[in-house]
Amino acid sequence: VQLQASGGGLVQPGGSLRLSCAASGNIFSIGAMRWYRQAPGKEREWVASISSGGTTNYADSVKGRFTISRDDAKNTLDLQMNSLKPEDTAVYYCNAIVKTYPRYNSMHYWGKGTQVTVSS
């Protein structure tokens, strides 16, 4: 299973970006999906999550500005980021719990990350 994140870039404060994460491989089903981020010199932190049933949760630092969504038909995960701040600058990683063929066991998978830079 591979998770490929995309959509990062350079944006001015107050701007928007949309990150996407596409899962591929021997996928039977995908459970909870999450976005994390890691700023320079800091530990990786959880940003948002969405369950297989669509329940969403957000870190306080992004609540009201970011929206997480998923498309199970396409095995994709998105993060719409609005009102971006310089402190949102980080490498963003997607994470998913994936059940795979042929053993139907579930494991955590990580994407390689996409850089988001918020600067004027």
Short mmCIF file of N, CA, C and O in Angstrom, two decimals:
data_model
loop_
_atom_site.label_atom_id
_atom_site.label_comp_id
_atom_site.label_asym_id
_atom_site.label_seq_id
_atom_site.Cartn_x
_atom_site.Cartn_y
_atom_site.Cartn_z
N VAL A 1 0.85 -1.19 0.00
CA VAL A 1 0.00 0.00 0.00
C VAL A 1 0.89 1.25 0.00
O VAL A 1 1.88 1.32 0.73
N GLN A 2 0.53 2.20 -0.83
CA GLN A 2 1.24 3.48 -0.87
C GLN A 2 0.26 4.62 -0.66
O GLN A 2 -0.86 4.57 -1.17
N LEU A 3 0.70 5.62 0.10
CA LEU A 3 -0.06 6.85 0.26
C LEU A 3 0.75 7.98 -0.36
O LEU A 3 1.91 8.19 0.01
N GLN A 4 0.15 8.67 -1.29
CA GLN A 4 0.84 9.74 -2.00
C GLN A 4 0.15 11.07 -1.71
O GLN A 4 -0.99 11.28 -2.13
N ALA A 5 0.86 11.93 -0.99
CA ALA A 5 0.31 13.24 -0.67
C ALA A 5 0.74 14.27 -1.70
O ALA A 5 1.85 14.20 -2.24
N SER A 6 -0.13 15.23 -1.96
CA SER A 6 0.16 16.29 -2.93
C SER A 6 -0.60 17.55 -2.55
O SER A 6 -1.48 17.51 -1.68
N GLY A 7 -0.26 18.65 -3.21
CA GLY A 7 -1.01 19.88 -3.04
C GLY A 7 -0.33 20.93 -2.21
O GLY A 7 -0.85 22.04 -2.05
N GLY A 8 0.84 20.62 -1.65
CA GLY A 8 1.55 21.61 -0.86
C GLY A 8 2.11 22.72 -1.72
O GLY A 8 2.09 22.66 -2.95
N GLY A 9 2.63 23.75 -1.07
CA GLY A 9 3.23 24.85 -1.80
C GLY A 9 3.43 26.06 -0.92
O GLY A 9 3.31 25.98 0.31
N LEU A 10 3.71 27.18 -1.58
CA LEU A 10 3.91 28.45 -0.89
C LEU A 10 2.65 29.30 -1.02
O LEU A 10 2.13 29.46 -2.13
N VAL A 11 2.18 29.82 0.09
CA VAL A 11 0.96 30.64 0.09
C VAL A 11 1.14 31.79 1.07
O VAL A 11 1.85 31.65 2.07
N GLN A 12 0.50 32.90 0.78
CA GLN A 12 0.56 34.05 1.67
C GLN A 12 -0.36 33.86 2.87
O GLN A 12 -1.35 33.12 2.79
N PRO A 13 -0.04 34.50 3.98
CA PRO A 13 -0.95 34.43 5.14
C PRO A 13 -2.36 34.85 4.74
O PRO A 13 -2.55 35.81 3.99
N GLY A 14 -3.32 34.09 5.24
CA GLY A 14 -4.71 34.32 4.89
C GLY A 14 -5.18 33.54 3.68
O GLY A 14 -6.38 33.51 3.39
N GLY A 15 -4.25 32.93 2.99
CA GLY A 15 -4.59 32.17 1.79
C GLY A 15 -5.08 30.77 2.09
O GLY A 15 -5.25 30.37 3.24
N SER A 16 -5.29 30.01 1.00
CA SER A 16 -5.83 28.65 1.11
C SER A 16 -5.00 27.67 0.29
O SER A 16 -4.39 28.05 -0.72
N LEU A 17 -5.00 26.44 0.74
CA LEU A 17 -4.42 25.33 0.00
C LEU A 17 -5.29 24.10 0.24
O LEU A 17 -5.94 23.99 1.30
N ARG A 18 -5.26 23.20 -0.72
CA ARG A 18 -5.96 21.94 -0.56
C ARG A 18 -4.98 20.80 -0.75
O ARG A 18 -4.37 20.67 -1.82
N LEU A 19 -4.80 20.00 0.28
CA LEU A 19 -3.93 18.84 0.21
C LEU A 19 -4.76 17.60 -0.13
O LEU A 19 -5.91 17.48 0.29
N SER A 20 -4.15 16.71 -0.88
CA SER A 20 -4.79 15.44 -1.21
C SER A 20 -3.85 14.30 -0.91
O SER A 20 -2.63 14.46 -0.94
N CYS A 21 -4.43 13.16 -0.61
CA CYS A 21 -3.65 11.95 -0.34
C CYS A 21 -4.37 10.79 -1.01
O CYS A 21 -5.55 10.55 -0.73
N ALA A 22 -3.67 10.10 -1.89
CA ALA A 22 -4.26 8.99 -2.62
C ALA A 22 -3.63 7.68 -2.17
O ALA A 22 -2.40 7.56 -2.14
N ALA A 23 -4.47 6.72 -1.83
CA ALA A 23 -4.01 5.41 -1.40
C ALA A 23 -4.13 4.43 -2.57
O ALA A 23 -5.12 4.44 -3.30
N SER A 24 -3.11 3.58 -2.71
CA SER A 24 -3.13 2.59 -3.78
C SER A 24 -2.50 1.29 -3.28
O SER A 24 -1.72 1.30 -2.33
N GLY A 25 -2.84 0.20 -3.95
CA GLY A 25 -2.30 -1.10 -3.57
C GLY A 25 -3.39 -2.12 -3.35
O GLY A 25 -4.52 -1.95 -3.83
N ASN A 26 -3.06 -3.16 -2.61
CA ASN A 26 -4.01 -4.24 -2.36
C ASN A 26 -4.96 -3.86 -1.22
O ASN A 26 -4.97 -4.46 -0.16
N ILE A 27 -5.81 -2.91 -1.48
CA ILE A 27 -6.68 -2.34 -0.45
C ILE A 27 -8.02 -3.05 -0.42
O ILE A 27 -8.71 -3.11 -1.43
N PHE A 28 -8.35 -3.58 0.74
CA PHE A 28 -9.69 -4.14 0.93
C PHE A 28 -10.62 -3.07 1.49
O PHE A 28 -11.73 -2.88 1.02
N SER A 29 -10.13 -2.36 2.53
CA SER A 29 -10.91 -1.26 3.10
C SER A 29 -9.97 -0.32 3.84
O SER A 29 -8.86 -0.69 4.21
N ILE A 30 -10.44 0.91 4.03
CA ILE A 30 -9.66 1.91 4.76
C ILE A 30 -10.46 2.38 5.96
O ILE A 30 -11.62 2.74 5.82
N GLY A 31 -9.85 2.35 7.12
CA GLY A 31 -10.49 2.81 8.34
C GLY A 31 -10.24 4.29 8.54
O GLY A 31 -10.35 5.09 7.61
N ALA A 32 -9.86 4.65 9.75
CA ALA A 32 -9.61 6.05 10.06
C ALA A 32 -8.44 6.59 9.22
O ALA A 32 -7.48 5.88 8.94
N MET A 33 -8.59 7.86 8.83
CA MET A 33 -7.54 8.54 8.08
C MET A 33 -7.21 9.84 8.80
O MET A 33 -8.10 10.48 9.38
N ARG A 34 -5.95 10.22 8.77
CA ARG A 34 -5.51 11.39 9.55
C ARG A 34 -4.50 12.22 8.78
O ARG A 34 -3.80 11.70 7.90
N TRP A 35 -4.41 13.46 9.14
CA TRP A 35 -3.33 14.34 8.71
C TRP A 35 -2.51 14.72 9.93
O TRP A 35 -3.06 15.02 11.00
N TYR A 36 -1.21 14.68 9.76
CA TYR A 36 -0.26 15.15 10.76
C TYR A 36 0.62 16.21 10.10
O TYR A 36 0.65 16.33 8.87
N ARG A 37 1.36 16.94 10.91
CA ARG A 37 2.32 17.89 10.36
C ARG A 37 3.53 17.98 11.29
O ARG A 37 3.44 17.70 12.48
N GLN A 38 4.64 18.36 10.68
CA GLN A 38 5.87 18.52 11.44
C GLN A 38 6.59 19.78 10.98
O GLN A 38 7.01 19.87 9.82
N ALA A 39 6.68 20.73 11.89
CA ALA A 39 7.39 21.97 11.62
C ALA A 39 8.86 21.79 11.95
O ALA A 39 9.23 20.92 12.74
N PRO A 40 9.72 22.61 11.36
CA PRO A 40 11.16 22.49 11.63
C PRO A 40 11.47 22.60 13.12
O PRO A 40 11.00 23.52 13.80
N GLY A 41 12.23 21.63 13.63
CA GLY A 41 12.62 21.66 15.03
C GLY A 41 11.56 21.23 16.01
O GLY A 41 11.76 21.31 17.23
N LYS A 42 10.42 20.77 15.49
CA LYS A 42 9.32 20.36 16.37
C LYS A 42 8.94 18.92 16.09
O LYS A 42 9.27 18.35 15.06
N GLU A 43 8.21 18.34 17.05
CA GLU A 43 7.74 16.98 16.88
C GLU A 43 6.53 16.96 15.94
O GLU A 43 5.82 17.96 15.79
N ARG A 44 6.31 15.82 15.34
CA ARG A 44 5.13 15.65 14.50
C ARG A 44 3.88 15.76 15.37
O ARG A 44 3.82 15.19 16.46
N GLU A 45 2.88 16.49 14.88
CA GLU A 45 1.65 16.66 15.63
C GLU A 45 0.44 16.30 14.78
O GLU A 45 0.43 16.48 13.56
N TRP A 46 -0.56 15.81 15.45
CA TRP A 46 -1.82 15.46 14.79
C TRP A 46 -2.57 16.73 14.42
O TRP A 46 -2.61 17.69 15.21
N VAL A 47 -3.17 16.73 13.24
CA VAL A 47 -3.91 17.89 12.75
C VAL A 47 -5.41 17.62 12.69
O VAL A 47 -6.21 18.40 13.20
N ALA A 48 -5.77 16.51 12.05
CA ALA A 48 -7.19 16.21 11.87
C ALA A 48 -7.36 14.75 11.55
O ALA A 48 -6.43 14.09 11.06
N SER A 49 -8.56 14.23 11.82
CA SER A 49 -8.84 12.84 11.51
C SER A 49 -10.29 12.69 11.06
O SER A 49 -11.15 13.53 11.37
N ILE A 50 -10.53 11.62 10.32
CA ILE A 50 -11.87 11.30 9.86
C ILE A 50 -12.03 9.79 9.93
O ILE A 50 -11.18 9.04 9.45
N SER A 51 -13.11 9.35 10.55
CA SER A 51 -13.35 7.92 10.70
C SER A 51 -13.93 7.35 9.42
O SER A 51 -14.30 8.08 8.49
N SER A 52 -14.06 6.03 9.37
CA SER A 52 -14.66 5.38 8.22
C SER A 52 -16.13 5.78 8.07
O SER A 52 -16.68 5.74 6.97
N GLY A 53 -16.73 6.20 9.17
CA GLY A 53 -18.12 6.64 9.12
C GLY A 53 -18.29 8.12 8.85
O GLY A 53 -19.42 8.62 8.79
N GLY A 54 -17.15 8.84 8.75
CA GLY A 54 -17.22 10.26 8.41
C GLY A 54 -17.12 11.21 9.59
O GLY A 54 -17.21 12.44 9.40
N THR A 55 -16.93 10.69 10.79
CA THR A 55 -16.78 11.56 11.96
C THR A 55 -15.43 12.25 11.91
O THR A 55 -14.40 11.60 11.70
N THR A 56 -15.44 13.56 12.09
CA THR A 56 -14.21 14.34 12.00
C THR A 56 -13.81 14.92 13.35
O THR A 56 -14.65 15.21 14.20
N ASN A 57 -12.51 15.10 13.51
CA ASN A 57 -11.96 15.75 14.69
C ASN A 57 -10.78 16.60 14.26
O ASN A 57 -10.06 16.26 13.32
N TYR A 58 -10.57 17.70 14.98
CA TYR A 58 -9.52 18.64 14.62
C TYR A 58 -8.73 19.08 15.85
O TYR A 58 -9.28 19.19 16.95
N ALA A 59 -7.46 19.35 15.62
CA ALA A 59 -6.66 19.99 16.66
C ALA A 59 -7.21 21.40 16.88
O ALA A 59 -7.71 22.04 15.95
N ASP A 60 -7.10 21.88 18.11
CA ASP A 60 -7.63 23.21 18.41
C ASP A 60 -7.00 24.28 17.54
O ASP A 60 -7.65 25.27 17.19
N SER A 61 -5.75 24.08 17.17
CA SER A 61 -5.02 25.10 16.41
C SER A 61 -5.55 25.28 14.99
O SER A 61 -5.28 26.31 14.36
N VAL A 62 -6.30 24.31 14.48
CA VAL A 62 -6.80 24.41 13.10
C VAL A 62 -8.32 24.39 13.03
O VAL A 62 -8.89 24.57 11.94
N LYS A 63 -8.98 24.20 14.15
CA LYS A 63 -10.44 24.10 14.16
C LYS A 63 -11.06 25.37 13.60
O LYS A 63 -10.66 26.49 13.97
N GLY A 64 -12.01 25.19 12.70
CA GLY A 64 -12.66 26.34 12.08
C GLY A 64 -11.97 26.85 10.83
O GLY A 64 -12.53 27.66 10.09
N ARG A 65 -10.75 26.39 10.59
CA ARG A 65 -9.99 26.84 9.40
C ARG A 65 -9.74 25.69 8.43
O ARG A 65 -9.69 25.91 7.22
N PHE A 66 -9.56 24.47 8.95
CA PHE A 66 -9.26 23.31 8.12
C PHE A 66 -10.47 22.40 8.07
O PHE A 66 -11.22 22.29 9.05
N THR A 67 -10.64 21.73 6.94
CA THR A 67 -11.70 20.75 6.77
C THR A 67 -11.12 19.48 6.16
O THR A 67 -10.52 19.53 5.09
N ILE A 68 -11.32 18.36 6.85
CA ILE A 68 -10.85 17.06 6.37
C ILE A 68 -12.03 16.34 5.71
O ILE A 68 -13.18 16.43 6.18
N SER A 69 -11.74 15.65 4.62
CA SER A 69 -12.79 14.89 3.93
C SER A 69 -12.17 13.67 3.25
O SER A 69 -10.95 13.61 3.08
N ARG A 70 -13.00 12.73 2.87
CA ARG A 70 -12.51 11.51 2.23
C ARG A 70 -13.49 11.08 1.14
O ARG A 70 -14.69 11.36 1.22
N ASP A 71 -12.96 10.37 0.15
CA ASP A 71 -13.76 9.79 -0.91
C ASP A 71 -13.40 8.32 -0.95
O ASP A 71 -12.35 7.94 -1.49
N ASP A 72 -14.25 7.49 -0.39
CA ASP A 72 -13.94 6.06 -0.29
C ASP A 72 -13.98 5.36 -1.65
O ASP A 72 -13.35 4.32 -1.83
N ALA A 73 -14.69 5.90 -2.58
CA ALA A 73 -14.73 5.30 -3.92
C ALA A 73 -13.40 5.47 -4.62
O ALA A 73 -13.00 4.64 -5.45
N LYS A 74 -12.70 6.55 -4.29
CA LYS A 74 -11.41 6.84 -4.93
C LYS A 74 -10.23 6.56 -4.02
O LYS A 74 -9.08 6.70 -4.43
N ASN A 75 -10.51 6.18 -2.75
CA ASN A 75 -9.45 5.97 -1.76
C ASN A 75 -8.58 7.22 -1.59
O ASN A 75 -7.35 7.15 -1.62
N THR A 76 -9.25 8.34 -1.45
CA THR A 76 -8.52 9.60 -1.28
C THR A 76 -8.93 10.31 0.00
O THR A 76 -10.03 10.12 0.52
N LEU A 77 -8.01 11.13 0.48
CA LEU A 77 -8.19 11.94 1.67
C LEU A 77 -7.78 13.36 1.33
O LEU A 77 -6.75 13.56 0.69
N ASP A 78 -8.58 14.33 1.71
CA ASP A 78 -8.28 15.73 1.42
C ASP A 78 -8.21 16.55 2.71
O ASP A 78 -8.79 16.17 3.73
N LEU A 79 -7.50 17.66 2.62
CA LEU A 79 -7.48 18.63 3.72
C LEU A 79 -7.57 20.02 3.10
O LEU A 79 -6.61 20.48 2.46
N GLN A 80 -8.70 20.66 3.27
CA GLN A 80 -8.88 22.03 2.81
C GLN A 80 -8.41 22.96 3.92
O GLN A 80 -8.93 22.91 5.04
N MET A 81 -7.44 23.79 3.59
CA MET A 81 -6.84 24.68 4.60
C MET A 81 -7.11 26.11 4.21
O MET A 81 -6.66 26.58 3.15
N ASN A 82 -7.87 26.81 5.03
CA ASN A 82 -8.19 28.21 4.79
C ASN A 82 -7.59 29.09 5.89
O ASN A 82 -7.19 28.59 6.94
N SER A 83 -7.54 30.38 5.62
CA SER A 83 -7.03 31.35 6.60
C SER A 83 -5.68 30.90 7.15
O SER A 83 -5.46 30.89 8.37
N LEU A 84 -4.81 30.52 6.26
CA LEU A 84 -3.52 29.97 6.69
C LEU A 84 -2.67 31.02 7.40
O LEU A 84 -2.71 32.21 7.07
N LYS A 85 -1.92 30.53 8.37
CA LYS A 85 -1.05 31.37 9.20
C LYS A 85 0.40 30.90 9.06
O LYS A 85 0.65 29.74 8.73
N PRO A 86 1.35 31.75 9.32
CA PRO A 86 2.76 31.32 9.24
C PRO A 86 3.05 30.11 10.12
O PRO A 86 3.86 29.26 9.76
N GLU A 87 2.36 30.01 11.23
CA GLU A 87 2.58 28.86 12.12
C GLU A 87 2.03 27.55 11.58
O GLU A 87 2.24 26.49 12.17
N ASP A 88 1.33 27.60 10.45
CA ASP A 88 0.88 26.38 9.78
C ASP A 88 1.98 25.80 8.89
O ASP A 88 1.81 24.71 8.34
N THR A 89 3.07 26.51 8.75
CA THR A 89 4.19 26.03 7.93
C THR A 89 4.74 24.73 8.50
O THR A 89 5.11 24.66 9.67
N ALA A 90 4.77 23.70 7.66
CA ALA A 90 5.21 22.39 8.10
C ALA A 90 5.18 21.44 6.91
O ALA A 90 4.64 21.77 5.85
N VAL A 91 5.75 20.26 7.13
CA VAL A 91 5.53 19.15 6.19
C VAL A 91 4.29 18.40 6.69
O VAL A 91 4.21 18.03 7.86
N TYR A 92 3.34 18.21 5.80
CA TYR A 92 2.09 17.55 6.14
C TYR A 92 2.11 16.11 5.66
O TYR A 92 2.45 15.84 4.50
N TYR A 93 1.71 15.21 6.55
CA TYR A 93 1.73 13.78 6.27
C TYR A 93 0.32 13.21 6.40
O TYR A 93 -0.41 13.54 7.34
N CYS A 94 -0.03 12.32 5.49
CA CYS A 94 -1.28 11.60 5.64
C CYS A 94 -1.01 10.22 6.22
O CYS A 94 0.07 9.66 6.04
N ASN A 95 -1.99 9.73 6.93
CA ASN A 95 -1.89 8.44 7.61
C ASN A 95 -3.23 7.74 7.49
O ASN A 95 -4.29 8.37 7.55
N ALA A 96 -3.18 6.42 7.29
CA ALA A 96 -4.43 5.68 7.18
C ALA A 96 -4.26 4.29 7.74
O ALA A 96 -3.18 3.69 7.65
N ILE A 97 -5.34 3.77 8.28
CA ILE A 97 -5.40 2.37 8.72
C ILE A 97 -6.04 1.59 7.57
O ILE A 97 -7.20 1.81 7.24
N VAL A 98 -5.26 0.69 6.98
CA VAL A 98 -5.70 0.01 5.76
C VAL A 98 -5.73 -1.49 5.98
O VAL A 98 -4.77 -2.07 6.49
N LYS A 99 -6.84 -2.08 5.58
CA LYS A 99 -6.95 -3.54 5.59
C LYS A 99 -6.65 -4.02 4.17
O LYS A 99 -7.25 -3.53 3.21
N THR A 100 -5.72 -4.97 4.05
CA THR A 100 -5.25 -5.35 2.73
C THR A 100 -5.55 -6.81 2.40
O THR A 100 -5.73 -7.65 3.29
N TYR A 101 -5.58 -7.09 1.11
CA TYR A 101 -5.60 -8.46 0.62
C TYR A 101 -4.18 -9.02 0.75
O TYR A 101 -3.21 -8.29 0.71
N PRO A 102 -3.95 -10.30 0.81
CA PRO A 102 -4.97 -11.35 0.92
C PRO A 102 -5.27 -11.77 2.36
O PRO A 102 -6.14 -12.57 2.60
N ARG A 103 -4.51 -11.18 3.33
CA ARG A 103 -4.67 -11.64 4.72
C ARG A 103 -5.72 -10.85 5.50
O ARG A 103 -6.04 -11.22 6.63
N TYR A 104 -6.18 -9.74 4.94
CA TYR A 104 -7.20 -8.93 5.60
C TYR A 104 -6.75 -8.44 6.98
O TYR A 104 -7.56 -8.31 7.90
N ASN A 105 -5.48 -8.17 7.12
CA ASN A 105 -5.00 -7.58 8.37
C ASN A 105 -4.86 -6.07 8.17
O ASN A 105 -4.62 -5.60 7.06
N SER A 106 -5.03 -5.33 9.27
CA SER A 106 -5.00 -3.87 9.22
C SER A 106 -3.67 -3.33 9.73
O SER A 106 -3.15 -3.81 10.75
N MET A 107 -3.16 -2.33 9.04
CA MET A 107 -1.91 -1.70 9.44
C MET A 107 -1.99 -0.20 9.19
O MET A 107 -2.78 0.27 8.36
N HIS A 108 -1.14 0.55 9.92
CA HIS A 108 -0.99 1.98 9.68
C HIS A 108 -0.03 2.19 8.51
O HIS A 108 1.02 1.56 8.43
N TYR A 109 -0.40 3.10 7.62
CA TYR A 109 0.47 3.49 6.52
C TYR A 109 0.63 5.00 6.53
O TYR A 109 -0.31 5.74 6.89
N TRP A 110 1.83 5.45 6.09
CA TRP A 110 2.13 6.88 6.05
C TRP A 110 2.52 7.30 4.64
O TRP A 110 3.22 6.57 3.93
N GLY A 111 2.09 8.49 4.28
CA GLY A 111 2.58 9.10 3.06
C GLY A 111 3.92 9.77 3.33
O GLY A 111 4.33 9.94 4.48
N LYS A 112 4.61 10.22 2.26
CA LYS A 112 5.93 10.82 2.41
C LYS A 112 5.90 12.28 2.82
O LYS A 112 6.92 12.83 3.19
N GLY A 113 4.79 12.92 2.73
CA GLY A 113 4.71 14.30 3.17
C GLY A 113 4.75 15.29 2.03
O GLY A 113 5.36 15.04 0.99
N THR A 114 4.11 16.43 2.27
CA THR A 114 4.12 17.52 1.30
C THR A 114 4.34 18.83 2.07
O THR A 114 3.74 19.04 3.13
N GLN A 115 5.21 19.67 1.54
CA GLN A 115 5.60 20.89 2.25
C GLN A 115 4.56 21.99 2.05
O GLN A 115 4.16 22.29 0.93
N VAL A 116 4.17 22.60 3.15
CA VAL A 116 3.30 23.78 3.13
C VAL A 116 4.07 24.92 3.78
O VAL A 116 4.53 24.79 4.92
N THR A 117 4.23 26.01 3.05
CA THR A 117 4.93 27.18 3.56
C THR A 117 3.99 28.38 3.48
O THR A 117 3.49 28.71 2.39
N VAL A 118 3.77 29.02 4.62
CA VAL A 118 2.90 30.20 4.68
C VAL A 118 3.79 31.39 5.00
O VAL A 118 4.31 31.52 6.11
N SER A 119 3.95 32.26 4.02
CA SER A 119 4.87 33.39 4.18
C SER A 119 4.53 34.48 3.20
O SER A 119 4.07 34.22 2.08
N SER A 120 4.76 35.70 3.60
CA SER A 120 4.56 36.83 2.71
C SER A 120 5.87 37.19 2.00
O SER A 120 5.91 38.12 1.19
#
